[in-house]
mmCIF file with all atom_site columns, C-alpha atoms in Angstrom:
data_model
loop_
_atom_site.group_PDB
_atom_site.id
_atom_site.type_symbol
_atom_site.label_atom_id
_atom_site.label_alt_id
_atom_site.label_comp_id
_atom_site.label_asym_id
_atom_site.label_entity_id
_atom_site.label_seq_id
_atom_site.pdbx_PDB_ins_code
_atom_site.Cartn_x
_atom_site.Cartn_y
_atom_site.Cartn_z
_atom_site.occupancy
_atom_site.B_iso_or_equiv
_atom_site.pdbx_formal_charge
_atom_site.auth_seq_id
_atom_site.auth_comp_id
_atom_site.auth_asym_id
_atom_site.auth_atom_id
_atom_site.pdbx_PDB_model_num
ATOM 1   C CA . GLN V 1 1   ? -39.489 58.660 -34.099 1.00 0.00 ? 167 GLN V CA 1
ATOM 2   C CA . LYS V 1 2   ? -36.755 60.233 -32.189 1.00 0.00 ? 168 LYS V CA 1
ATOM 3   C CA . GLU V 1 3   ? -36.429 63.962 -31.611 1.00 0.00 ? 169 GLU V CA 1
ATOM 4   C CA . VAL V 1 4   ? -33.147 64.251 -32.862 1.00 0.00 ? 170 VAL V CA 1
ATOM 5   C CA . GLU V 1 5   ? -32.146 62.182 -36.075 1.00 0.00 ? 171 GLU V CA 1
ATOM 6   C CA . GLN V 1 6   ? -28.485 61.858 -36.974 1.00 0.00 ? 172 GLN V CA 1
ATOM 7   C CA . ASP V 1 7   ? -27.024 59.438 -39.810 1.00 0.00 ? 173 ASP V CA 1
ATOM 8   C CA . PRO V 1 8   ? -24.612 57.188 -37.859 1.00 0.00 ? 174 PRO V CA 1
ATOM 9   C CA . GLY V 1 9   ? -22.740 56.593 -40.946 1.00 0.00 ? 175 GLY V CA 1
ATOM 10  C CA . PRO V 1 10  ? -19.886 55.296 -40.788 1.00 0.00 ? 176 PRO V CA 1
ATOM 11  C CA . LEU V 1 11  ? -18.467 57.716 -42.811 1.00 0.00 ? 177 LEU V CA 1
ATOM 12  C CA . SER V 1 12  ? -14.659 57.576 -44.168 1.00 0.00 ? 178 SER V CA 1
ATOM 13  C CA . VAL V 1 13  ? -13.131 60.418 -46.138 1.00 0.00 ? 179 VAL V CA 1
ATOM 14  C CA . PRO V 1 14  ? -9.326  61.230 -47.425 1.00 0.00 ? 180 PRO V CA 1
ATOM 15  C CA . GLU V 1 15  ? -7.225  63.799 -45.315 1.00 0.00 ? 181 GLU V CA 1
ATOM 16  C CA . GLY V 1 16  ? -7.952  67.124 -46.634 1.00 0.00 ? 182 GLY V CA 1
ATOM 17  C CA . ALA V 1 17  ? -11.613 66.394 -47.550 1.00 0.00 ? 183 ALA V CA 1
ATOM 18  C CA . ILE V 1 18  ? -14.410 68.864 -46.222 1.00 0.00 ? 184 ILE V CA 1
ATOM 19  C CA . VAL V 1 19  ? -16.746 66.651 -44.153 1.00 0.00 ? 185 VAL V CA 1
ATOM 20  C CA . SER V 1 20  ? -20.197 67.554 -43.768 1.00 0.00 ? 186 SER V CA 1
ATOM 21  C CA . LEU V 1 21  ? -21.984 66.297 -40.892 1.00 0.00 ? 187 LEU V CA 1
ATOM 22  C CA . ASN V 1 22  ? -25.928 66.779 -40.004 1.00 0.00 ? 188 ASN V CA 1
ATOM 23  C CA . CYS V 1 23  ? -28.821 66.560 -37.853 1.00 0.00 ? 189 CYS V CA 1
ATOM 24  C CA . THR V 1 24  ? -32.462 66.853 -38.043 1.00 0.00 ? 190 THR V CA 1
ATOM 25  C CA . TYR V 1 25  ? -35.247 67.516 -35.345 1.00 0.00 ? 191 TYR V CA 1
ATOM 26  C CA . SER V 1 26  ? -38.524 68.113 -34.414 1.00 0.00 ? 192 SER V CA 1
ATOM 27  C CA . ASN V 1 27  ? -39.144 70.024 -31.381 1.00 0.00 ? 193 ASN V CA 1
ATOM 28  C CA . SER V 1 28  ? -39.535 73.296 -32.207 1.00 0.00 ? 194 SER V CA 1
ATOM 29  C CA . ALA V 1 29  ? -38.417 74.692 -28.605 1.00 0.00 ? 195 ALA V CA 1
ATOM 30  C CA . PHE V 1 30  ? -34.854 73.837 -28.837 1.00 0.00 ? 196 PHE V CA 1
ATOM 31  C CA . GLN V 1 31  ? -33.058 77.001 -29.019 1.00 0.00 ? 197 GLN V CA 1
ATOM 32  C CA . TYR V 1 32  ? -29.439 75.629 -28.358 1.00 0.00 ? 198 TYR V CA 1
ATOM 33  C CA . PHE V 1 33  ? -27.176 73.876 -30.494 1.00 0.00 ? 199 PHE V CA 1
ATOM 34  C CA . MET V 1 34  ? -24.045 71.984 -30.029 1.00 0.00 ? 200 MET V CA 1
ATOM 35  C CA . TRP V 1 35  ? -21.705 69.751 -31.400 1.00 0.00 ? 201 TRP V CA 1
ATOM 36  C CA . TYR V 1 36  ? -19.434 67.362 -29.263 1.00 0.00 ? 202 TYR V CA 1
ATOM 37  C CA . ARG V 1 37  ? -16.296 65.102 -30.644 1.00 0.00 ? 203 ARG V CA 1
ATOM 38  C CA . GLN V 1 38  ? -16.185 61.634 -28.886 1.00 0.00 ? 204 GLN V CA 1
ATOM 39  C CA . TYR V 1 39  ? -12.921 59.663 -29.122 1.00 0.00 ? 205 TYR V CA 1
ATOM 40  C CA . SER V 1 40  ? -13.358 55.885 -28.288 1.00 0.00 ? 206 SER V CA 1
ATOM 41  C CA . ARG V 1 41  ? -13.603 55.195 -24.753 1.00 0.00 ? 207 ARG V CA 1
ATOM 42  C CA . LYS V 1 42  ? -13.897 59.108 -23.643 1.00 0.00 ? 208 LYS V CA 1
ATOM 43  C CA . GLY V 1 43  ? -16.246 61.551 -22.960 1.00 0.00 ? 209 GLY V CA 1
ATOM 44  C CA . PRO V 1 44  ? -17.949 63.727 -25.452 1.00 0.00 ? 210 PRO V CA 1
ATOM 45  C CA . GLU V 1 45  ? -16.072 66.942 -25.787 1.00 0.00 ? 211 GLU V CA 1
ATOM 46  C CA . LEU V 1 46  ? -17.696 69.978 -26.523 1.00 0.00 ? 212 LEU V CA 1
ATOM 47  C CA . LEU V 1 47  ? -16.799 71.537 -30.153 1.00 0.00 ? 213 LEU V CA 1
ATOM 48  C CA . MET V 1 48  ? -19.204 74.221 -31.109 1.00 0.00 ? 214 MET V CA 1
ATOM 49  C CA . TYR V 1 49  ? -22.162 75.783 -29.513 1.00 0.00 ? 215 TYR V CA 1
ATOM 50  C CA . THR V 1 50  ? -24.963 78.069 -31.211 1.00 0.00 ? 216 THR V CA 1
ATOM 51  C CA . TYR V 1 51  ? -27.738 79.672 -29.949 1.00 0.00 ? 217 TYR V CA 1
ATOM 52  C CA . SER V 1 52  ? -30.564 80.149 -32.747 1.00 0.00 ? 218 SER V CA 1
ATOM 53  C CA . SER V 1 53  ? -30.211 80.184 -36.180 1.00 0.00 ? 219 SER V CA 1
ATOM 54  C CA . GLY V 1 54  ? -27.245 81.178 -37.962 1.00 0.00 ? 220 GLY V CA 1
ATOM 55  C CA . ASN V 1 55  ? -23.374 80.263 -38.644 1.00 0.00 ? 221 ASN V CA 1
ATOM 56  C CA . LYS V 1 56  ? -20.473 79.960 -36.222 1.00 0.00 ? 222 LYS V CA 1
ATOM 57  C CA . GLU V 1 57  ? -17.033 79.283 -37.161 1.00 0.00 ? 223 GLU V CA 1
ATOM 58  C CA . ASP V 1 58  ? -14.043 78.240 -35.388 1.00 0.00 ? 224 ASP V CA 1
ATOM 59  C CA . GLY V 1 59  ? -10.934 77.174 -36.996 1.00 0.00 ? 225 GLY V CA 1
ATOM 60  C CA . ARG V 1 60  ? -11.639 74.534 -39.177 1.00 0.00 ? 226 ARG V CA 1
ATOM 61  C CA . PHE V 1 61  ? -15.284 73.894 -37.889 1.00 0.00 ? 227 PHE V CA 1
ATOM 62  C CA . THR V 1 62  ? -18.032 75.616 -39.108 1.00 0.00 ? 228 THR V CA 1
ATOM 63  C CA . ALA V 1 63  ? -21.566 75.190 -37.643 1.00 0.00 ? 229 ALA V CA 1
ATOM 64  C CA . GLN V 1 64  ? -24.622 76.042 -38.935 1.00 0.00 ? 230 GLN V CA 1
ATOM 65  C CA . VAL V 1 65  ? -28.214 76.050 -37.571 1.00 0.00 ? 231 VAL V CA 1
ATOM 66  C CA . ASP V 1 66  ? -31.438 76.527 -39.697 1.00 0.00 ? 232 ASP V CA 1
ATOM 67  C CA . LYS V 1 67  ? -34.295 76.594 -37.390 1.00 0.00 ? 233 LYS V CA 1
ATOM 68  C CA . SER V 1 68  ? -36.784 77.126 -40.148 1.00 0.00 ? 234 SER V CA 1
ATOM 69  C CA . SER V 1 69  ? -35.949 73.681 -41.658 1.00 0.00 ? 235 SER V CA 1
ATOM 70  C CA . LYS V 1 70  ? -34.889 72.109 -38.029 1.00 0.00 ? 236 LYS V CA 1
ATOM 71  C CA . TYR V 1 71  ? -31.505 71.199 -39.666 1.00 0.00 ? 237 TYR V CA 1
ATOM 72  C CA . ILE V 1 72  ? -28.267 71.975 -38.269 1.00 0.00 ? 238 ILE V CA 1
ATOM 73  C CA . SER V 1 73  ? -24.767 70.932 -39.642 1.00 0.00 ? 239 SER V CA 1
ATOM 74  C CA . LEU V 1 74  ? -21.303 70.736 -38.729 1.00 0.00 ? 240 LEU V CA 1
ATOM 75  C CA . PHE V 1 75  ? -18.424 71.293 -41.575 1.00 0.00 ? 241 PHE V CA 1
ATOM 76  C CA . ILE V 1 76  ? -14.821 70.037 -41.154 1.00 0.00 ? 242 ILE V CA 1
ATOM 77  C CA . ARG V 1 77  ? -12.431 71.541 -43.742 1.00 0.00 ? 243 ARG V CA 1
ATOM 78  C CA . ASP V 1 78  ? -8.954  70.130 -44.223 1.00 0.00 ? 244 ASP V CA 1
ATOM 79  C CA . SER V 1 79  ? -9.810  67.164 -42.339 1.00 0.00 ? 245 SER V CA 1
ATOM 80  C CA . GLN V 1 80  ? -7.038  65.365 -40.472 1.00 0.00 ? 246 GLN V CA 1
ATOM 81  C CA . PRO V 1 81  ? -6.548  61.714 -39.446 1.00 0.00 ? 247 PRO V CA 1
ATOM 82  C CA . SER V 1 82  ? -6.842  63.168 -35.587 1.00 0.00 ? 248 SER V CA 1
ATOM 83  C CA . ASP V 1 83  ? -10.335 64.232 -36.472 1.00 0.00 ? 249 ASP V CA 1
ATOM 84  C CA . SER V 1 84  ? -11.261 60.736 -36.690 1.00 0.00 ? 250 SER V CA 1
ATOM 85  C CA . ALA V 1 85  ? -13.988 60.159 -34.037 1.00 0.00 ? 251 ALA V CA 1
ATOM 86  C CA . THR V 1 86  ? -17.762 59.927 -33.122 1.00 0.00 ? 252 THR V CA 1
ATOM 87  C CA . TYR V 1 87  ? -19.444 63.539 -33.651 1.00 0.00 ? 253 TYR V CA 1
ATOM 88  C CA . LEU V 1 88  ? -22.657 64.046 -31.675 1.00 0.00 ? 254 LEU V CA 1
ATOM 89  C CA . CYS V 1 89  ? -25.311 66.582 -32.065 1.00 0.00 ? 255 CYS V CA 1
ATOM 90  C CA . ALA V 1 90  ? -27.052 67.774 -29.077 1.00 0.00 ? 256 ALA V CA 1
ATOM 91  C CA . MET V 1 91  ? -29.962 70.515 -28.482 1.00 0.00 ? 257 MET V CA 1
ATOM 92  C CA . SER V 1 92  ? -31.644 71.848 -25.578 1.00 0.00 ? 258 SER V CA 1
ATOM 93  C CA . ALA V 1 93  ? -34.569 74.190 -24.945 1.00 0.00 ? 259 ALA V CA 1
ATOM 94  C CA . SER V 1 94  ? -34.722 77.260 -22.867 1.00 0.00 ? 260 SER V CA 1
ATOM 95  C CA . MET V 1 95  ? -32.372 76.871 -20.061 1.00 0.00 ? 261 MET V CA 1
ATOM 96  C CA . SER V 1 96  ? -34.995 78.424 -17.345 1.00 0.00 ? 262 SER V CA 1
ATOM 97  C CA . THR V 1 97  ? -37.365 75.345 -18.375 1.00 0.00 ? 263 THR V CA 1
ATOM 98  C CA . SER V 1 98  ? -34.997 72.697 -19.543 1.00 0.00 ? 264 SER V CA 1
ATOM 99  C CA . TYR V 1 99  ? -32.079 72.861 -16.966 1.00 0.00 ? 265 TYR V CA 1
ATOM 100 C CA . GLY V 1 100 ? -29.681 72.386 -19.885 1.00 0.00 ? 266 GLY V CA 1
ATOM 101 C CA . LYS V 1 101 ? -30.914 69.212 -20.592 1.00 0.00 ? 267 LYS V CA 1
ATOM 102 C CA . LEU V 1 102 ? -29.488 67.920 -23.779 1.00 0.00 ? 268 LEU V CA 1
ATOM 103 C CA . THR V 1 103 ? -30.998 65.646 -26.379 1.00 0.00 ? 269 THR V CA 1
ATOM 104 C CA . PHE V 1 104 ? -28.408 63.800 -28.463 1.00 0.00 ? 270 PHE V CA 1
ATOM 105 C CA . GLY V 1 105 ? -28.391 62.475 -31.756 1.00 0.00 ? 271 GLY V CA 1
ATOM 106 C CA . GLN V 1 106 ? -27.047 58.937 -32.271 1.00 0.00 ? 272 GLN V CA 1
ATOM 107 C CA . GLY V 1 107 ? -23.814 60.049 -33.521 1.00 0.00 ? 273 GLY V CA 1
ATOM 108 C CA . THR V 1 108 ? -21.836 59.652 -36.956 1.00 0.00 ? 274 THR V CA 1
ATOM 109 C CA . ILE V 1 109 ? -18.844 57.681 -36.633 1.00 0.00 ? 275 ILE V CA 1
ATOM 110 C CA . LEU V 1 110 ? -16.165 59.473 -38.820 1.00 0.00 ? 276 LEU V CA 1
ATOM 111 C CA . THR V 1 111 ? -13.057 58.088 -40.198 1.00 0.00 ? 277 THR V CA 1
ATOM 112 C CA . VAL V 1 112 ? -10.253 60.310 -41.759 1.00 0.00 ? 278 VAL V CA 1
ATOM 113 C CA . HIS V 1 113 ? -7.340  58.277 -43.532 1.00 0.00 ? 279 HIS V CA 1
ATOM 114 C CA . PRO V 1 114 ? -4.295  59.290 -44.496 1.00 0.00 ? 280 PRO V CA 1
ATOM 115 C CA . GLY S 2 1   ? -7.241  72.634 -13.758 1.00 0.00 ? 181 GLY S CA 1
ATOM 116 C CA . ALA S 2 2   ? -8.969  68.969 -13.223 1.00 0.00 ? 182 ALA S CA 1
ATOM 117 C CA . GLY S 2 3   ? -11.816 67.732 -15.247 1.00 0.00 ? 183 GLY S CA 1
ATOM 118 C CA . VAL S 2 4   ? -14.842 65.660 -14.297 1.00 0.00 ? 184 VAL S CA 1
ATOM 119 C CA . SER S 2 5   ? -13.664 62.527 -13.111 1.00 0.00 ? 185 SER S CA 1
ATOM 120 C CA . GLN S 2 6   ? -15.696 59.256 -12.527 1.00 0.00 ? 186 GLN S CA 1
ATOM 121 C CA . SER S 2 7   ? -15.129 56.055 -10.819 1.00 0.00 ? 187 SER S CA 1
ATOM 122 C CA . PRO S 2 8   ? -14.827 53.071 -11.254 1.00 0.00 ? 188 PRO S CA 1
ATOM 123 C CA . SER S 2 9   ? -13.864 53.439 -14.977 1.00 0.00 ? 189 SER S CA 1
ATOM 124 C CA . ASN S 2 10  ? -15.297 49.843 -15.323 1.00 0.00 ? 190 ASN S CA 1
ATOM 125 C CA . LYS S 2 11  ? -17.817 47.931 -13.559 1.00 0.00 ? 191 LYS S CA 1
ATOM 126 C CA . VAL S 2 12  ? -18.638 44.204 -13.908 1.00 0.00 ? 192 VAL S CA 1
ATOM 127 C CA . THR S 2 13  ? -21.346 43.067 -11.657 1.00 0.00 ? 193 THR S CA 1
ATOM 128 C CA . GLU S 2 14  ? -24.091 40.178 -11.667 1.00 0.00 ? 194 GLU S CA 1
ATOM 129 C CA . LYS S 2 15  ? -27.790 40.557 -12.593 1.00 0.00 ? 195 LYS S CA 1
ATOM 130 C CA . GLY S 2 16  ? -29.292 41.535 -8.956  1.00 0.00 ? 196 GLY S CA 1
ATOM 131 C CA . LYS S 2 17  ? -26.703 42.999 -7.144  1.00 0.00 ? 197 LYS S CA 1
ATOM 132 C CA . ASP S 2 18  ? -26.431 47.020 -6.448  1.00 0.00 ? 198 ASP S CA 1
ATOM 133 C CA . VAL S 2 19  ? -23.811 49.111 -7.813  1.00 0.00 ? 199 VAL S CA 1
ATOM 134 C CA . GLU S 2 20  ? -22.480 52.839 -7.102  1.00 0.00 ? 200 GLU S CA 1
ATOM 135 C CA . LEU S 2 21  ? -21.084 54.905 -9.562  1.00 0.00 ? 201 LEU S CA 1
ATOM 136 C CA . ARG S 2 22  ? -19.400 58.272 -8.608  1.00 0.00 ? 202 ARG S CA 1
ATOM 137 C CA . CYS S 2 23  ? -18.775 61.419 -10.155 1.00 0.00 ? 203 CYS S CA 1
ATOM 138 C CA . ASP S 2 24  ? -16.825 64.412 -9.156  1.00 0.00 ? 204 ASP S CA 1
ATOM 139 C CA . PRO S 2 25  ? -17.345 67.477 -10.977 1.00 0.00 ? 205 PRO S CA 1
ATOM 140 C CA . ILE S 2 26  ? -14.942 70.382 -11.904 1.00 0.00 ? 206 ILE S CA 1
ATOM 141 C CA . SER S 2 27  ? -14.688 72.669 -8.904  1.00 0.00 ? 207 SER S CA 1
ATOM 142 C CA . GLY S 2 28  ? -17.339 75.229 -8.653  1.00 0.00 ? 208 GLY S CA 1
ATOM 143 C CA . HIS S 2 29  ? -19.547 73.613 -11.141 1.00 0.00 ? 209 HIS S CA 1
ATOM 144 C CA . THR S 2 30  ? -22.713 73.840 -9.437  1.00 0.00 ? 210 THR S CA 1
ATOM 145 C CA . ALA S 2 31  ? -24.817 72.039 -12.078 1.00 0.00 ? 211 ALA S CA 1
ATOM 146 C CA . LEU S 2 32  ? -24.537 68.239 -12.708 1.00 0.00 ? 212 LEU S CA 1
ATOM 147 C CA . TYR S 2 33  ? -25.902 65.782 -15.077 1.00 0.00 ? 213 TYR S CA 1
ATOM 148 C CA . TRP S 2 34  ? -26.108 62.146 -15.437 1.00 0.00 ? 214 TRP S CA 1
ATOM 149 C CA . TYR S 2 35  ? -26.440 60.533 -18.962 1.00 0.00 ? 215 TYR S CA 1
ATOM 150 C CA . ARG S 2 36  ? -26.355 56.989 -20.079 1.00 0.00 ? 216 ARG S CA 1
ATOM 151 C CA . GLN S 2 37  ? -24.892 56.082 -23.345 1.00 0.00 ? 217 GLN S CA 1
ATOM 152 C CA . SER S 2 38  ? -25.968 52.591 -24.753 1.00 0.00 ? 218 SER S CA 1
ATOM 153 C CA . LEU S 2 39  ? -25.447 50.591 -28.016 1.00 0.00 ? 219 LEU S CA 1
ATOM 154 C CA . GLY S 2 40  ? -28.591 51.663 -30.299 1.00 0.00 ? 220 GLY S CA 1
ATOM 155 C CA . GLN S 2 41  ? -29.828 54.130 -27.883 1.00 0.00 ? 221 GLN S CA 1
ATOM 156 C CA . GLY S 2 42  ? -27.258 57.128 -28.015 1.00 0.00 ? 222 GLY S CA 1
ATOM 157 C CA . LEU S 2 43  ? -27.023 59.353 -25.093 1.00 0.00 ? 223 LEU S CA 1
ATOM 158 C CA . GLU S 2 44  ? -29.789 59.584 -23.060 1.00 0.00 ? 224 GLU S CA 1
ATOM 159 C CA . PHE S 2 45  ? -30.390 62.313 -20.047 1.00 0.00 ? 225 PHE S CA 1
ATOM 160 C CA . LEU S 2 46  ? -30.993 60.811 -16.602 1.00 0.00 ? 226 LEU S CA 1
ATOM 161 C CA . ILE S 2 47  ? -31.130 63.369 -13.727 1.00 0.00 ? 227 ILE S CA 1
ATOM 162 C CA . TYR S 2 48  ? -29.969 66.838 -13.341 1.00 0.00 ? 228 TYR S CA 1
ATOM 163 C CA . PHE S 2 49  ? -28.820 68.614 -10.121 1.00 0.00 ? 229 PHE S CA 1
ATOM 164 C CA . GLN S 2 50  ? -28.573 72.436 -9.208  1.00 0.00 ? 230 GLN S CA 1
ATOM 165 C CA . GLY S 2 51  ? -26.605 72.525 -5.674  1.00 0.00 ? 231 GLY S CA 1
ATOM 166 C CA . ASN S 2 52  ? -27.585 69.133 -3.726  1.00 0.00 ? 232 ASN S CA 1
ATOM 167 C CA . SER S 2 53  ? -31.335 69.200 -5.428  1.00 0.00 ? 233 SER S CA 1
ATOM 168 C CA . ALA S 2 54  ? -32.591 67.516 -8.199  1.00 0.00 ? 234 ALA S CA 1
ATOM 169 C CA . PRO S 2 55  ? -35.150 69.628 -9.901  1.00 0.00 ? 235 PRO S CA 1
ATOM 170 C CA . ASP S 2 56  ? -35.253 67.083 -12.888 1.00 0.00 ? 236 ASP S CA 1
ATOM 171 C CA . LYS S 2 57  ? -35.147 63.395 -12.484 1.00 0.00 ? 237 LYS S CA 1
ATOM 172 C CA . SER S 2 58  ? -37.611 62.681 -15.591 1.00 0.00 ? 238 SER S CA 1
ATOM 173 C CA . GLY S 2 59  ? -34.783 60.437 -17.397 1.00 0.00 ? 239 GLY S CA 1
ATOM 174 C CA . LEU S 2 60  ? -34.197 58.172 -14.382 1.00 0.00 ? 240 LEU S CA 1
ATOM 175 C CA . PRO S 2 61  ? -35.620 54.750 -16.342 1.00 0.00 ? 241 PRO S CA 1
ATOM 176 C CA . SER S 2 62  ? -37.110 53.098 -13.326 1.00 0.00 ? 242 SER S CA 1
ATOM 177 C CA . ASP S 2 63  ? -37.428 53.139 -9.618  1.00 0.00 ? 243 ASP S CA 1
ATOM 178 C CA . ARG S 2 64  ? -34.142 50.968 -9.276  1.00 0.00 ? 244 ARG S CA 1
ATOM 179 C CA . PHE S 2 65  ? -32.312 54.074 -10.425 1.00 0.00 ? 245 PHE S CA 1
ATOM 180 C CA . SER S 2 66  ? -31.677 56.884 -7.872  1.00 0.00 ? 246 SER S CA 1
ATOM 181 C CA . ALA S 2 67  ? -28.893 59.605 -7.208  1.00 0.00 ? 247 ALA S CA 1
ATOM 182 C CA . GLU S 2 68  ? -27.713 61.896 -4.805  1.00 0.00 ? 248 GLU S CA 1
ATOM 183 C CA . ARG S 2 69  ? -25.378 64.901 -4.195  1.00 0.00 ? 249 ARG S CA 1
ATOM 184 C CA . THR S 2 70  ? -23.861 65.937 -1.295  1.00 0.00 ? 250 THR S CA 1
ATOM 185 C CA . GLY S 2 71  ? -21.736 69.137 -0.337  1.00 0.00 ? 251 GLY S CA 1
ATOM 186 C CA . GLY S 2 72  ? -22.745 70.518 -3.539  1.00 0.00 ? 252 GLY S CA 1
ATOM 187 C CA . SER S 2 73  ? -19.820 68.505 -5.138  1.00 0.00 ? 253 SER S CA 1
ATOM 188 C CA . VAL S 2 74  ? -19.870 64.649 -5.331  1.00 0.00 ? 254 VAL S CA 1
ATOM 189 C CA . SER S 2 75  ? -22.438 62.493 -6.832  1.00 0.00 ? 255 SER S CA 1
ATOM 190 C CA . THR S 2 76  ? -23.573 59.096 -6.505  1.00 0.00 ? 256 THR S CA 1
ATOM 191 C CA . LEU S 2 77  ? -25.648 57.140 -8.982  1.00 0.00 ? 257 LEU S CA 1
ATOM 192 C CA . THR S 2 78  ? -27.089 53.925 -7.297  1.00 0.00 ? 258 THR S CA 1
ATOM 193 C CA . ILE S 2 79  ? -28.578 51.291 -9.554  1.00 0.00 ? 259 ILE S CA 1
ATOM 194 C CA . GLN S 2 80  ? -30.614 48.382 -7.335  1.00 0.00 ? 260 GLN S CA 1
ATOM 195 C CA . ARG S 2 81  ? -31.162 45.155 -8.361  1.00 0.00 ? 261 ARG S CA 1
ATOM 196 C CA . THR S 2 82  ? -29.317 45.439 -11.602 1.00 0.00 ? 262 THR S CA 1
ATOM 197 C CA . GLN S 2 83  ? -30.633 43.948 -15.142 1.00 0.00 ? 263 GLN S CA 1
ATOM 198 C CA . GLN S 2 84  ? -28.809 43.358 -18.075 1.00 0.00 ? 264 GLN S CA 1
ATOM 199 C CA . GLU S 2 85  ? -30.478 45.791 -19.864 1.00 0.00 ? 265 GLU S CA 1
ATOM 200 C CA . ASP S 2 86  ? -28.692 48.325 -17.481 1.00 0.00 ? 266 ASP S CA 1
ATOM 201 C CA . SER S 2 87  ? -25.226 47.732 -19.368 1.00 0.00 ? 267 SER S CA 1
ATOM 202 C CA . ALA S 2 88  ? -24.230 50.738 -20.641 1.00 0.00 ? 268 ALA S CA 1
ATOM 203 C CA . VAL S 2 89  ? -21.715 53.668 -20.266 1.00 0.00 ? 269 VAL S CA 1
ATOM 204 C CA . TYR S 2 90  ? -22.922 56.268 -17.676 1.00 0.00 ? 270 TYR S CA 1
ATOM 205 C CA . LEU S 2 91  ? -21.453 59.877 -18.080 1.00 0.00 ? 271 LEU S CA 1
ATOM 206 C CA . CYS S 2 92  ? -21.421 62.682 -15.706 1.00 0.00 ? 272 CYS S CA 1
ATOM 207 C CA . ALA S 2 93  ? -21.180 66.260 -16.821 1.00 0.00 ? 273 ALA S CA 1
ATOM 208 C CA . SER S 2 94  ? -21.039 69.438 -15.046 1.00 0.00 ? 274 SER S CA 1
ATOM 209 C CA . SER S 2 95  ? -21.364 73.184 -15.418 1.00 0.00 ? 275 SER S CA 1
ATOM 210 C CA . LEU S 2 96  ? -21.727 76.579 -14.348 1.00 0.00 ? 276 LEU S CA 1
ATOM 211 C CA . ALA S 2 97  ? -25.095 77.330 -13.292 1.00 0.00 ? 277 ALA S CA 1
ATOM 212 C CA . HIS S 2 98  ? -25.239 80.438 -15.589 1.00 0.00 ? 278 HIS S CA 1
ATOM 213 C CA . LEU S 2 99  ? -23.598 78.285 -18.438 1.00 0.00 ? 279 LEU S CA 1
ATOM 214 C CA . LEU S 2 100 ? -25.765 75.438 -18.451 1.00 0.00 ? 280 LEU S CA 1
ATOM 215 C CA . GLU S 2 101 ? -25.271 74.979 -22.163 1.00 0.00 ? 281 GLU S CA 1
ATOM 216 C CA . THR S 2 102 ? -21.348 74.482 -21.637 1.00 0.00 ? 282 THR S CA 1
ATOM 217 C CA . GLN S 2 103 ? -21.225 70.907 -20.180 1.00 0.00 ? 283 GLN S CA 1
ATOM 218 C CA . TYR S 2 104 ? -17.937 69.187 -19.289 1.00 0.00 ? 284 TYR S CA 1
ATOM 219 C CA . PHE S 2 105 ? -18.224 65.464 -19.414 1.00 0.00 ? 285 PHE S CA 1
ATOM 220 C CA . GLY S 2 106 ? -16.384 62.895 -17.407 1.00 0.00 ? 286 GLY S CA 1
ATOM 221 C CA . PRO S 2 107 ? -14.753 59.469 -19.015 1.00 0.00 ? 287 PRO S CA 1
ATOM 222 C CA . GLY S 2 108 ? -17.748 57.781 -18.072 1.00 0.00 ? 288 GLY S CA 1
ATOM 223 C CA . THR S 2 109 ? -18.204 54.346 -16.197 1.00 0.00 ? 289 THR S CA 1
ATOM 224 C CA . ARG S 2 110 ? -18.504 51.299 -18.446 1.00 0.00 ? 290 ARG S CA 1
ATOM 225 C CA . LEU S 2 111 ? -21.131 48.946 -16.656 1.00 0.00 ? 291 LEU S CA 1
ATOM 226 C CA . LEU S 2 112 ? -21.435 45.143 -17.571 1.00 0.00 ? 292 LEU S CA 1
ATOM 227 C CA . VAL S 2 113 ? -24.356 43.406 -15.820 1.00 0.00 ? 293 VAL S CA 1
ATOM 228 C CA . LEU S 2 114 ? -23.818 39.504 -16.434 1.00 0.00 ? 294 LEU S CA 1
#
């Protein structure tokens, strides 16, 4: 079983919908939680970063971390066709022990249609 | 400013040949990572550099894979005697030493081994 599980989708939603993306993990040492967006044939781009549990909001994006359940989420409000991409969750343990090594989910392919 | 650059963007090679992939990190970023993204496997960590040294090589899949970094800047990932299973997108990321959780990715090199 992989350390980080993410439903690959694909997920198709109409413009304006609220999108919910999720990952579960098994390694309790993970403390840093990131969401990356990857457009086709491009490198991943960091969207959101959260340390430990809690919520973080940035514009239309909200990241949630529940360490007790080993579950993280990314919500996209008022989704736009330009949000169509692959969304990757990533995690890391203590920076001093893991050197920032990221463990990724498989990625969820999202399409927002007009 | 300039982001992470990688070359070549695409590489087609024959099984058994050696290949070199290059990464130019963001200026001033002392931390550098190599990841591999393949179908069905997602993004996997290969190696981490801090300056010119590699404290974590745990992700290199076999001794056919090696990497070096010179001058605390450019890094080269070398794959010897390539196999078809080496076909993947090889991604490089860099970060500041005190912000390892914020990694900036390059566009990747798409390697196809025939």
